[in-house]
Short mmCIF file of N, CA and C in Angstrom, two decimals:
data_model
loop_
_atom_site.label_atom_id
_atom_site.label_comp_id
_atom_site.label_asym_id
_atom_site.label_seq_id
_atom_site.Cartn_x
_atom_site.Cartn_y
_atom_site.Cartn_z
N MET A 1 129.00 35.65 -115.56
CA MET A 1 127.94 35.85 -115.08
C MET A 1 127.90 35.55 -113.30
N GLU A 2 127.73 36.35 -112.58
CA GLU A 2 127.82 36.08 -110.89
C GLU A 2 127.54 34.70 -110.03
N LEU A 3 127.93 34.06 -109.32
CA LEU A 3 128.00 33.39 -108.30
C LEU A 3 126.51 33.90 -107.04
N ASN A 4 126.07 34.54 -107.15
CA ASN A 4 125.50 34.81 -106.18
C ASN A 4 123.78 34.47 -107.48
N PRO A 5 122.97 34.68 -106.15
CA PRO A 5 122.15 33.66 -106.77
C PRO A 5 120.64 35.00 -107.33
N ASP A 6 120.29 34.23 -108.52
CA ASP A 6 118.89 36.10 -108.53
C ASP A 6 117.85 35.67 -107.32
N ASP A 7 117.03 36.27 -107.59
CA ASP A 7 116.02 37.47 -106.06
C ASP A 7 114.64 36.14 -106.75
N GLU A 8 114.30 35.23 -107.76
CA GLU A 8 113.34 34.67 -107.90
C GLU A 8 114.45 32.98 -106.44
N THR A 9 115.75 32.39 -107.62
CA THR A 9 115.89 31.77 -106.48
C THR A 9 116.18 31.69 -104.66
N LEU A 10 117.00 32.34 -104.99
CA LEU A 10 116.47 33.11 -102.98
C LEU A 10 115.16 32.93 -102.19
N LEU A 11 114.28 33.64 -103.41
CA LEU A 11 112.92 33.41 -102.57
C LEU A 11 112.51 31.65 -102.36
N GLU A 12 112.94 30.59 -103.25
CA GLU A 12 112.74 29.66 -103.26
C GLU A 12 113.82 29.13 -102.73
N LEU A 13 114.66 29.18 -101.89
CA LEU A 13 115.84 28.86 -101.76
C LEU A 13 115.41 29.07 -100.01
N GLY A 14 114.84 29.86 -99.50
CA GLY A 14 114.50 30.26 -98.36
C GLY A 14 112.60 29.90 -98.26
N ARG A 15 111.97 29.43 -98.92
CA ARG A 15 111.11 28.39 -98.38
C ARG A 15 111.47 26.81 -98.65
N PHE A 16 112.40 26.78 -98.66
CA PHE A 16 113.46 25.04 -99.03
C PHE A 16 113.95 25.18 -97.67
N THR A 17 114.73 26.11 -97.43
CA THR A 17 115.09 26.12 -95.95
C THR A 17 113.49 26.55 -94.68
N TRP A 18 113.02 26.40 -95.10
CA TRP A 18 111.34 26.67 -93.96
C TRP A 18 111.32 25.37 -93.94
N ILE A 19 110.98 24.85 -95.07
CA ILE A 19 110.46 23.72 -94.90
C ILE A 19 111.40 23.10 -94.39
N GLY A 20 112.81 22.91 -94.79
CA GLY A 20 113.83 21.65 -94.31
C GLY A 20 113.69 21.65 -92.31
N LEU A 21 113.57 23.14 -92.52
CA LEU A 21 113.70 22.99 -90.33
C LEU A 21 112.48 22.62 -89.87
N HIS A 22 110.99 23.08 -90.72
CA HIS A 22 109.99 21.69 -90.64
C HIS A 22 110.56 20.33 -90.32
N LEU A 23 110.69 19.62 -91.32
CA LEU A 23 110.83 18.06 -91.18
C LEU A 23 111.56 18.23 -90.44
N GLU A 24 113.35 18.93 -89.88
CA GLU A 24 114.11 18.39 -88.77
C GLU A 24 113.05 18.49 -87.81
N ALA A 25 112.07 18.97 -87.16
CA ALA A 25 111.73 19.21 -86.09
C ALA A 25 110.50 18.42 -86.19
N ALA A 26 109.86 17.72 -87.12
CA ALA A 26 109.41 16.23 -87.42
C ALA A 26 109.37 15.22 -86.99
N ILE A 27 111.06 15.34 -87.45
CA ILE A 27 111.48 14.03 -87.02
C ILE A 27 112.11 13.87 -85.63
N LEU A 28 112.95 15.09 -85.18
CA LEU A 28 112.78 14.70 -84.03
C LEU A 28 111.85 15.00 -82.93
N ARG A 29 110.54 15.58 -83.45
CA ARG A 29 109.14 15.38 -82.35
C ARG A 29 108.21 13.67 -81.90
N VAL A 30 108.98 12.38 -83.55
CA VAL A 30 108.18 11.49 -83.72
C VAL A 30 109.76 10.94 -83.09
N CYS A 31 111.07 10.98 -83.54
CA CYS A 31 112.08 10.07 -82.19
C CYS A 31 111.36 10.09 -81.10
N TYR A 32 111.43 11.49 -80.46
CA TYR A 32 111.28 11.20 -78.87
C TYR A 32 110.27 11.06 -78.14
N ALA A 33 109.21 11.28 -79.87
CA ALA A 33 107.26 10.27 -78.89
C ALA A 33 108.66 8.91 -78.82
N ILE A 34 109.04 7.85 -79.55
CA ILE A 34 109.54 6.50 -79.79
C ILE A 34 110.23 5.89 -78.64
N SER A 35 111.41 7.70 -78.12
CA SER A 35 112.18 7.10 -77.26
C SER A 35 111.98 8.33 -76.52
N PRO A 36 111.86 9.20 -75.49
CA PRO A 36 111.77 10.26 -75.20
C PRO A 36 113.02 10.08 -73.91
N GLN A 37 114.48 10.09 -74.71
CA GLN A 37 115.67 10.27 -74.07
C GLN A 37 116.01 11.62 -74.69
N VAL A 38 116.91 12.25 -73.86
CA VAL A 38 117.51 13.63 -74.67
C VAL A 38 118.62 13.12 -74.58
N ILE A 39 119.64 13.83 -75.47
CA ILE A 39 120.69 13.25 -76.02
C ILE A 39 121.31 14.61 -76.04
N PRO A 40 122.38 14.90 -74.82
CA PRO A 40 122.97 16.43 -74.79
C PRO A 40 123.68 16.55 -76.37
N SER A 41 123.55 17.39 -77.10
CA SER A 41 124.06 18.14 -77.89
C SER A 41 123.89 17.51 -78.86
N GLY A 42 122.73 16.60 -79.02
CA GLY A 42 122.31 15.58 -80.26
C GLY A 42 122.26 15.73 -81.07
N THR A 43 122.51 15.54 -82.77
CA THR A 43 122.10 15.70 -84.07
C THR A 43 120.57 14.75 -83.46
N VAL A 44 120.56 14.71 -85.12
CA VAL A 44 118.99 13.84 -85.67
C VAL A 44 119.27 12.88 -85.91
N ASP A 45 120.74 12.44 -86.59
CA ASP A 45 120.55 11.19 -86.91
C ASP A 45 121.34 10.62 -85.38
N GLN A 46 121.15 10.86 -84.37
CA GLN A 46 121.53 9.89 -83.19
C GLN A 46 119.69 9.69 -82.79
N TYR A 47 118.97 10.82 -82.67
CA TYR A 47 117.92 10.79 -82.04
C TYR A 47 117.29 9.42 -82.88
N VAL A 48 117.47 9.48 -84.89
CA VAL A 48 116.77 8.45 -85.06
C VAL A 48 117.43 7.47 -85.17
N THR A 49 118.82 7.07 -84.17
CA THR A 49 119.18 5.64 -84.24
C THR A 49 118.80 5.37 -83.26
N LEU A 50 118.89 6.57 -82.32
CA LEU A 50 118.02 5.67 -80.56
C LEU A 50 116.57 5.12 -81.05
N ALA A 51 115.85 6.56 -81.80
CA ALA A 51 114.02 5.20 -81.73
C ALA A 51 114.31 4.00 -82.42
N ARG A 52 115.04 3.92 -83.46
CA ARG A 52 114.68 2.15 -84.61
C ARG A 52 115.52 1.89 -83.61
N GLN A 53 116.65 1.99 -82.60
CA GLN A 53 117.27 0.78 -81.71
C GLN A 53 115.86 0.69 -80.21
N THR A 54 114.73 1.01 -80.38
CA THR A 54 113.73 1.51 -79.55
C THR A 54 112.48 0.56 -80.09
N LEU A 55 112.46 0.76 -81.41
CA LEU A 55 111.55 0.05 -82.31
C LEU A 55 111.42 -1.32 -82.38
N LYS A 56 113.05 -1.64 -82.80
CA LYS A 56 113.66 -3.24 -82.34
C LYS A 56 112.68 -4.05 -80.85
N HIS A 57 112.30 -3.29 -79.91
CA HIS A 57 111.91 -3.97 -78.62
C HIS A 57 110.58 -4.36 -78.98
N TRP A 58 109.66 -3.34 -79.69
CA TRP A 58 108.61 -3.69 -79.73
C TRP A 58 107.82 -4.93 -80.38
N ALA A 59 106.36 -4.95 -80.56
CA ALA A 59 105.84 -6.10 -80.79
C ALA A 59 105.37 -5.46 -82.12
N GLU A 60 105.60 -6.39 -83.51
CA GLU A 60 104.92 -5.89 -84.70
C GLU A 60 103.52 -5.91 -84.63
N SER A 61 103.08 -4.38 -85.52
CA SER A 61 102.23 -4.11 -85.70
C SER A 61 101.80 -3.43 -86.49
N ASP A 62 101.01 -2.80 -87.21
CA ASP A 62 100.83 -1.90 -88.47
C ASP A 62 101.07 -0.69 -87.73
N ALA A 63 100.68 -0.08 -86.53
CA ALA A 63 101.00 0.95 -85.88
C ALA A 63 102.44 1.29 -86.05
N HIS A 64 103.34 -0.48 -85.88
CA HIS A 64 104.63 0.03 -85.20
C HIS A 64 105.02 0.33 -86.98
N THR A 65 105.44 -0.71 -87.86
CA THR A 65 105.08 -0.88 -89.63
C THR A 65 104.97 0.96 -89.78
N SER A 66 103.91 1.17 -89.19
CA SER A 66 104.12 2.56 -90.32
C SER A 66 104.71 3.74 -89.48
N ALA A 67 105.26 3.29 -88.81
CA ALA A 67 105.82 4.78 -88.04
C ALA A 67 107.36 4.29 -88.48
N ALA A 68 107.73 3.65 -88.21
CA ALA A 68 108.88 2.66 -89.12
C ALA A 68 108.52 3.16 -90.31
N ARG A 69 107.87 3.19 -91.05
CA ARG A 69 108.48 3.46 -92.50
C ARG A 69 108.31 4.96 -93.19
N TRP A 70 107.38 5.46 -92.20
CA TRP A 70 107.40 7.65 -92.39
C TRP A 70 108.72 7.62 -91.89
N LEU A 71 109.54 7.28 -91.21
CA LEU A 71 110.76 7.92 -90.02
C LEU A 71 111.68 7.45 -91.62
N ASP A 72 111.65 5.77 -92.05
CA ASP A 72 112.73 6.37 -92.81
C ASP A 72 112.48 6.97 -94.16
N GLU A 73 110.99 7.36 -94.91
CA GLU A 73 111.26 8.31 -95.61
C GLU A 73 110.94 9.60 -95.42
N ALA A 74 111.25 9.88 -94.20
CA ALA A 74 111.22 11.00 -93.83
C ALA A 74 113.23 11.26 -93.53
N GLN A 75 113.66 10.57 -93.39
CA GLN A 75 115.24 10.88 -92.80
C GLN A 75 116.38 10.59 -94.50
N ASN A 76 115.12 9.56 -95.15
CA ASN A 76 116.15 9.52 -96.94
C ASN A 76 115.36 11.44 -97.49
N VAL A 77 114.83 11.75 -97.24
CA VAL A 77 114.30 13.03 -97.32
C VAL A 77 115.37 13.78 -97.09
N LEU A 78 115.52 13.99 -95.57
CA LEU A 78 116.44 15.22 -94.92
C LEU A 78 117.30 14.32 -95.51
N ASP A 79 118.04 13.63 -96.11
CA ASP A 79 119.81 13.21 -96.29
C ASP A 79 119.46 13.47 -97.89
N GLU A 80 118.82 13.36 -98.62
CA GLU A 80 118.77 13.49 -100.22
C GLU A 80 118.43 14.57 -100.73
N GLU A 81 117.73 15.45 -99.38
CA GLU A 81 117.25 16.94 -100.03
C GLU A 81 117.81 17.78 -99.17
N ARG A 82 117.25 18.55 -98.11
CA ARG A 82 117.26 19.48 -97.31
C ARG A 82 119.38 19.27 -97.05
N ASN A 83 120.16 18.54 -96.59
CA ASN A 83 121.14 17.51 -96.55
C ASN A 83 122.16 18.31 -97.42
N GLN A 84 122.13 17.52 -98.30
CA GLN A 84 122.33 17.84 -99.65
C GLN A 84 122.55 19.71 -100.71
N VAL A 85 121.36 20.12 -100.31
CA VAL A 85 120.85 21.63 -100.66
C VAL A 85 121.48 22.49 -99.47
N LEU A 86 121.40 21.84 -98.23
CA LEU A 86 121.97 23.21 -97.54
C LEU A 86 123.77 23.35 -97.31
N HIS A 87 124.13 21.67 -96.96
CA HIS A 87 125.25 22.00 -97.00
C HIS A 87 126.14 21.78 -97.99
N ALA A 88 125.84 22.47 -99.31
CA ALA A 88 126.44 21.75 -100.44
C ALA A 88 127.42 23.26 -100.71
N THR A 89 127.90 22.98 -101.78
CA THR A 89 128.67 24.42 -101.80
C THR A 89 128.58 25.18 -103.53
N PRO A 90 128.81 26.48 -102.89
CA PRO A 90 127.92 26.83 -104.40
C PRO A 90 128.74 26.59 -105.49
N GLU A 91 128.75 26.34 -106.31
CA GLU A 91 129.86 26.38 -107.67
C GLU A 91 129.29 27.16 -108.84
N LEU A 92 130.31 27.59 -109.86
CA LEU A 92 130.32 28.06 -111.41
C LEU A 92 130.90 27.30 -111.79
N VAL A 93 129.19 26.54 -113.25
CA VAL A 93 130.26 25.66 -114.10
C VAL A 93 130.04 25.98 -115.17
N LEU A 94 131.53 26.38 -115.60
CA LEU A 94 131.57 26.23 -117.10
C LEU A 94 132.00 25.33 -118.21
N ASP A 95 131.30 25.74 -119.08
CA ASP A 95 131.54 24.80 -119.90
C ASP A 95 131.86 26.10 -121.54
N LYS A 96 133.46 25.37 -121.68
CA LYS A 96 133.84 26.06 -122.81
C LYS A 96 133.48 25.50 -124.17
N THR A 97 132.98 24.38 -124.24
CA THR A 97 132.68 23.94 -125.64
C THR A 97 131.47 24.86 -126.01
N ILE A 98 130.64 25.74 -125.10
CA ILE A 98 129.81 26.45 -126.05
C ILE A 98 129.25 27.82 -125.41
N MET A 99 129.97 27.92 -124.28
CA MET A 99 131.04 29.60 -123.74
C MET A 99 129.69 30.02 -122.78
N THR A 100 129.55 29.05 -121.44
CA THR A 100 128.58 29.43 -120.57
C THR A 100 129.19 28.59 -119.25
N ALA A 101 127.82 29.91 -118.67
CA ALA A 101 128.52 29.00 -117.38
C ALA A 101 127.07 29.31 -116.66
N SER A 102 126.81 28.33 -115.28
CA SER A 102 125.48 28.26 -114.70
C SER A 102 126.18 28.07 -113.62
N ARG A 103 125.14 27.64 -112.69
CA ARG A 103 125.36 27.73 -111.11
C ARG A 103 124.86 26.46 -110.38
N ALA A 104 125.38 25.88 -109.76
CA ALA A 104 125.30 24.40 -109.26
C ALA A 104 125.69 24.22 -107.89
N LEU A 105 125.00 23.73 -107.20
CA LEU A 105 125.14 23.26 -105.90
C LEU A 105 126.29 22.09 -105.92
N GLY A 106 127.73 21.93 -105.29
CA GLY A 106 128.41 21.28 -105.31
C GLY A 106 128.38 20.29 -103.86
N VAL A 107 127.47 18.94 -104.15
CA VAL A 107 127.74 18.22 -102.82
C VAL A 107 128.75 17.46 -102.63
N GLN A 108 129.32 17.72 -101.08
CA GLN A 108 129.88 17.35 -100.83
C GLN A 108 130.03 14.83 -100.33
N PRO A 109 131.04 14.94 -100.62
CA PRO A 109 131.25 13.44 -100.64
C PRO A 109 130.49 13.15 -98.91
N ARG A 110 129.60 12.25 -98.51
CA ARG A 110 129.32 11.72 -97.39
C ARG A 110 129.30 10.32 -97.09
N PRO A 111 129.89 9.64 -96.47
CA PRO A 111 129.77 7.97 -95.71
C PRO A 111 128.30 8.21 -95.39
N ASP A 112 127.71 7.45 -95.51
CA ASP A 112 126.40 6.41 -95.32
C ASP A 112 126.25 6.01 -94.24
N LYS A 113 125.16 6.47 -93.31
CA LYS A 113 125.23 5.85 -91.51
C LYS A 113 124.73 5.07 -91.89
N ARG A 114 123.61 4.78 -92.78
CA ARG A 114 123.17 2.93 -92.85
C ARG A 114 123.24 1.91 -94.12
N ASN A 115 124.38 1.84 -93.82
CA ASN A 115 124.98 0.67 -94.57
C ASN A 115 124.83 0.18 -95.83
N ARG A 116 124.81 1.89 -96.40
CA ARG A 116 124.35 1.82 -97.80
C ARG A 116 125.86 2.07 -98.87
N PRO A 117 126.04 1.88 -99.94
CA PRO A 117 127.16 2.49 -100.45
C PRO A 117 127.20 4.06 -99.86
N GLY A 118 129.03 3.91 -99.71
CA GLY A 118 129.34 5.80 -99.45
C GLY A 118 128.25 6.68 -101.05
N ARG A 119 128.06 7.59 -100.70
CA ARG A 119 127.48 8.27 -101.85
C ARG A 119 128.81 9.51 -102.47
N LEU A 120 129.00 9.15 -104.34
CA LEU A 120 130.07 10.28 -104.24
C LEU A 120 129.48 11.49 -104.22
N GLY A 121 130.59 12.24 -104.58
CA GLY A 121 130.46 13.80 -104.50
C GLY A 121 129.43 14.06 -105.92
N ARG A 122 128.68 15.40 -106.11
CA ARG A 122 128.64 15.65 -106.90
C ARG A 122 127.45 16.36 -107.45
N ARG A 123 127.05 17.42 -108.54
CA ARG A 123 126.53 18.29 -108.79
C ARG A 123 125.03 18.64 -108.94
N ARG A 124 124.40 19.57 -107.73
CA ARG A 124 122.38 19.82 -107.77
C ARG A 124 122.47 20.51 -108.47
N PRO A 125 121.32 20.84 -109.17
CA PRO A 125 121.40 22.28 -110.30
C PRO A 125 120.62 23.38 -108.63
N PHE A 126 120.63 24.39 -109.34
CA PHE A 126 120.48 25.38 -108.60
C PHE A 126 119.87 26.16 -109.37
N GLU A 127 118.42 25.80 -109.26
CA GLU A 127 117.50 26.85 -110.31
C GLU A 127 116.41 26.25 -109.45
N PRO A 128 115.44 27.63 -109.64
CA PRO A 128 114.03 27.59 -108.91
C PRO A 128 113.05 26.48 -109.19
N GLU A 129 113.00 25.58 -110.00
CA GLU A 129 112.46 24.63 -110.37
C GLU A 129 112.66 23.33 -110.06
N HIS A 130 114.03 23.66 -109.21
CA HIS A 130 114.85 21.96 -108.97
C HIS A 130 115.15 22.37 -107.41
N LEU A 131 114.16 23.42 -106.89
CA LEU A 131 114.52 23.95 -105.33
C LEU A 131 112.87 23.14 -105.33
N ARG A 132 111.98 23.87 -106.09
CA ARG A 132 110.87 23.84 -105.96
C ARG A 132 110.29 22.39 -105.40
N ALA A 133 111.16 21.74 -106.16
CA ALA A 133 110.26 19.82 -106.18
C ALA A 133 111.16 19.22 -105.23
N ALA A 134 111.94 19.52 -104.66
CA ALA A 134 112.66 19.26 -103.67
C ALA A 134 111.81 19.78 -102.42
N TYR A 135 111.14 20.91 -101.68
CA TYR A 135 110.46 21.58 -101.27
C TYR A 135 109.50 20.67 -101.48
N ALA A 136 108.54 20.64 -102.86
CA ALA A 136 107.59 19.43 -102.70
C ALA A 136 107.47 17.80 -102.05
N ARG A 137 108.73 17.55 -101.73
CA ARG A 137 109.09 16.13 -102.06
C ARG A 137 109.12 15.97 -100.35
N MET A 138 109.47 17.24 -99.74
CA MET A 138 109.73 17.77 -97.97
C MET A 138 108.33 17.71 -97.67
N ALA A 139 107.86 18.85 -98.07
CA ALA A 139 106.41 19.08 -98.03
C ALA A 139 105.66 17.71 -97.36
N LEU A 140 105.92 17.06 -98.62
CA LEU A 140 104.42 16.01 -98.41
C LEU A 140 104.70 14.75 -97.65
N VAL A 141 106.61 14.79 -96.95
CA VAL A 141 106.52 13.86 -95.75
C VAL A 141 106.40 14.75 -94.33
N CYS A 142 106.20 15.80 -94.29
CA CYS A 142 106.32 16.65 -93.31
C CYS A 142 104.57 16.51 -93.25
N GLU A 143 104.13 16.42 -93.93
CA GLU A 143 102.46 16.28 -93.96
C GLU A 143 101.90 14.77 -93.04
N GLY A 144 102.80 14.04 -93.49
CA GLY A 144 103.19 12.63 -92.53
C GLY A 144 102.98 12.84 -90.79
N TRP A 145 103.94 13.44 -90.37
CA TRP A 145 104.34 13.10 -89.19
C TRP A 145 103.17 12.93 -88.11
N GLU A 146 102.25 14.02 -88.08
CA GLU A 146 100.94 14.27 -86.89
C GLU A 146 100.49 12.67 -87.71
N ASN A 147 100.09 12.01 -88.66
CA ASN A 147 99.99 10.64 -88.13
C ASN A 147 100.86 9.22 -87.84
N ALA A 148 102.41 9.89 -88.09
CA ALA A 148 102.86 8.93 -87.94
C ALA A 148 103.17 9.29 -86.37
N HIS A 149 103.18 10.20 -85.84
CA HIS A 149 103.04 10.95 -84.37
C HIS A 149 102.30 9.86 -83.60
N PHE A 150 101.32 9.49 -83.83
CA PHE A 150 99.40 8.83 -84.04
C PHE A 150 99.65 7.33 -83.72
N GLN A 151 101.00 6.70 -85.16
CA GLN A 151 101.01 5.56 -85.30
C GLN A 151 102.45 5.13 -84.12
N VAL A 152 102.44 5.88 -83.68
CA VAL A 152 103.95 5.61 -82.24
C VAL A 152 103.19 5.62 -80.82
N ALA A 153 102.20 6.60 -81.06
CA ALA A 153 101.72 6.42 -79.27
C ALA A 153 100.69 4.79 -79.84
N LEU A 154 100.27 4.41 -80.70
CA LEU A 154 99.73 3.05 -81.02
C LEU A 154 100.71 1.96 -80.56
N ALA A 155 101.56 2.21 -81.01
CA ALA A 155 102.87 1.20 -81.43
C ALA A 155 103.53 1.15 -79.52
N ARG A 156 103.97 2.09 -79.18
CA ARG A 156 103.74 2.33 -77.83
C ARG A 156 102.69 1.13 -76.93
N ALA A 157 101.46 2.22 -76.95
CA ALA A 157 100.74 1.06 -76.21
C ALA A 157 100.52 -0.15 -76.73
N HIS A 158 100.73 -0.38 -77.40
CA HIS A 158 101.02 -2.28 -77.77
C HIS A 158 102.26 -2.44 -76.92
N ALA A 159 102.71 -2.15 -77.24
CA ALA A 159 104.40 -2.35 -76.62
C ALA A 159 104.97 -2.26 -74.85
N GLU A 160 103.71 -1.16 -73.82
CA GLU A 160 103.75 -1.25 -73.15
C GLU A 160 101.78 -2.26 -72.11
N GLY A 161 101.24 -2.89 -73.77
CA GLY A 161 100.25 -3.59 -72.87
C GLY A 161 99.17 -2.93 -73.26
N PHE A 162 99.27 -1.57 -73.12
CA PHE A 162 97.43 -1.65 -72.94
C PHE A 162 96.27 -2.20 -73.63
N PHE A 163 96.70 -2.69 -74.68
CA PHE A 163 95.51 -3.26 -75.23
C PHE A 163 95.01 -5.27 -74.42
N ASP A 164 96.79 -4.73 -73.50
CA ASP A 164 96.49 -6.75 -73.22
C ASP A 164 96.35 -6.40 -72.16
N GLY A 165 94.89 -5.69 -71.26
CA GLY A 165 95.05 -5.15 -70.08
C GLY A 165 96.19 -4.27 -69.50
N GLY A 166 97.46 -3.62 -70.52
CA GLY A 166 97.89 -3.32 -69.48
C GLY A 166 97.56 -2.07 -68.63
N SER A 167 97.95 -0.77 -68.58
CA SER A 167 97.84 0.03 -67.81
C SER A 167 96.32 0.60 -68.12
N ALA A 168 96.31 1.13 -67.00
CA ALA A 168 94.70 2.46 -67.62
C ALA A 168 94.90 3.49 -68.22
N ASN A 169 95.87 3.97 -68.80
CA ASN A 169 95.97 5.87 -69.53
C ASN A 169 96.96 5.17 -70.63
N LEU A 170 97.11 4.96 -71.67
CA LEU A 170 97.74 5.93 -73.11
C LEU A 170 98.66 6.00 -72.28
N PRO A 171 100.14 5.94 -72.97
CA PRO A 171 101.10 6.59 -72.51
C PRO A 171 101.70 8.10 -73.41
N GLY A 172 101.79 8.83 -72.15
CA GLY A 172 101.33 9.85 -72.44
C GLY A 172 102.48 10.28 -74.23
N ILE A 173 102.96 11.05 -75.06
CA ILE A 173 103.60 11.00 -76.20
C ILE A 173 103.52 12.79 -76.02
N PRO A 174 104.60 13.33 -76.04
CA PRO A 174 104.31 14.67 -75.91
C PRO A 174 104.67 14.60 -77.15
N ARG A 175 104.05 16.62 -77.23
CA ARG A 175 103.82 16.71 -79.02
C ARG A 175 105.07 17.90 -79.08
#
């Protein structure tokens, strides 16, 4: 068996990579809407951390809760799907008992940045159906980014006192 994937697997990997790029961009848009601050050479994790710190200072509201919940889910999908596939090591797994080989993705152990126990190294399947399932999970989160963006605008308006007789205009939220 060759280590290189077949055409169907490469097609799914391409789709997976595309939605992974879209997910990262969506997270950055929402983070920037929460905290419009540029971090030179900043990573997505740094922008998420800054957004979470900013959200701590906003008054509780449904919009605040909804935006924070979307950010949590988006970061989970980024960590558990996108990063684990795109930062994996291709492996060829040999099963000596039945004399077969299969392709897999070796996921390296990574420290957890959100105070959860560190993740151990493991193998992920590298088959088209596995990539399709991971793609579907990321696509579902990506579909919600515009709603999260709107919820951030509402939360920011509450935080800045717009609904309490504050400024005459909703705060500008870049897209």
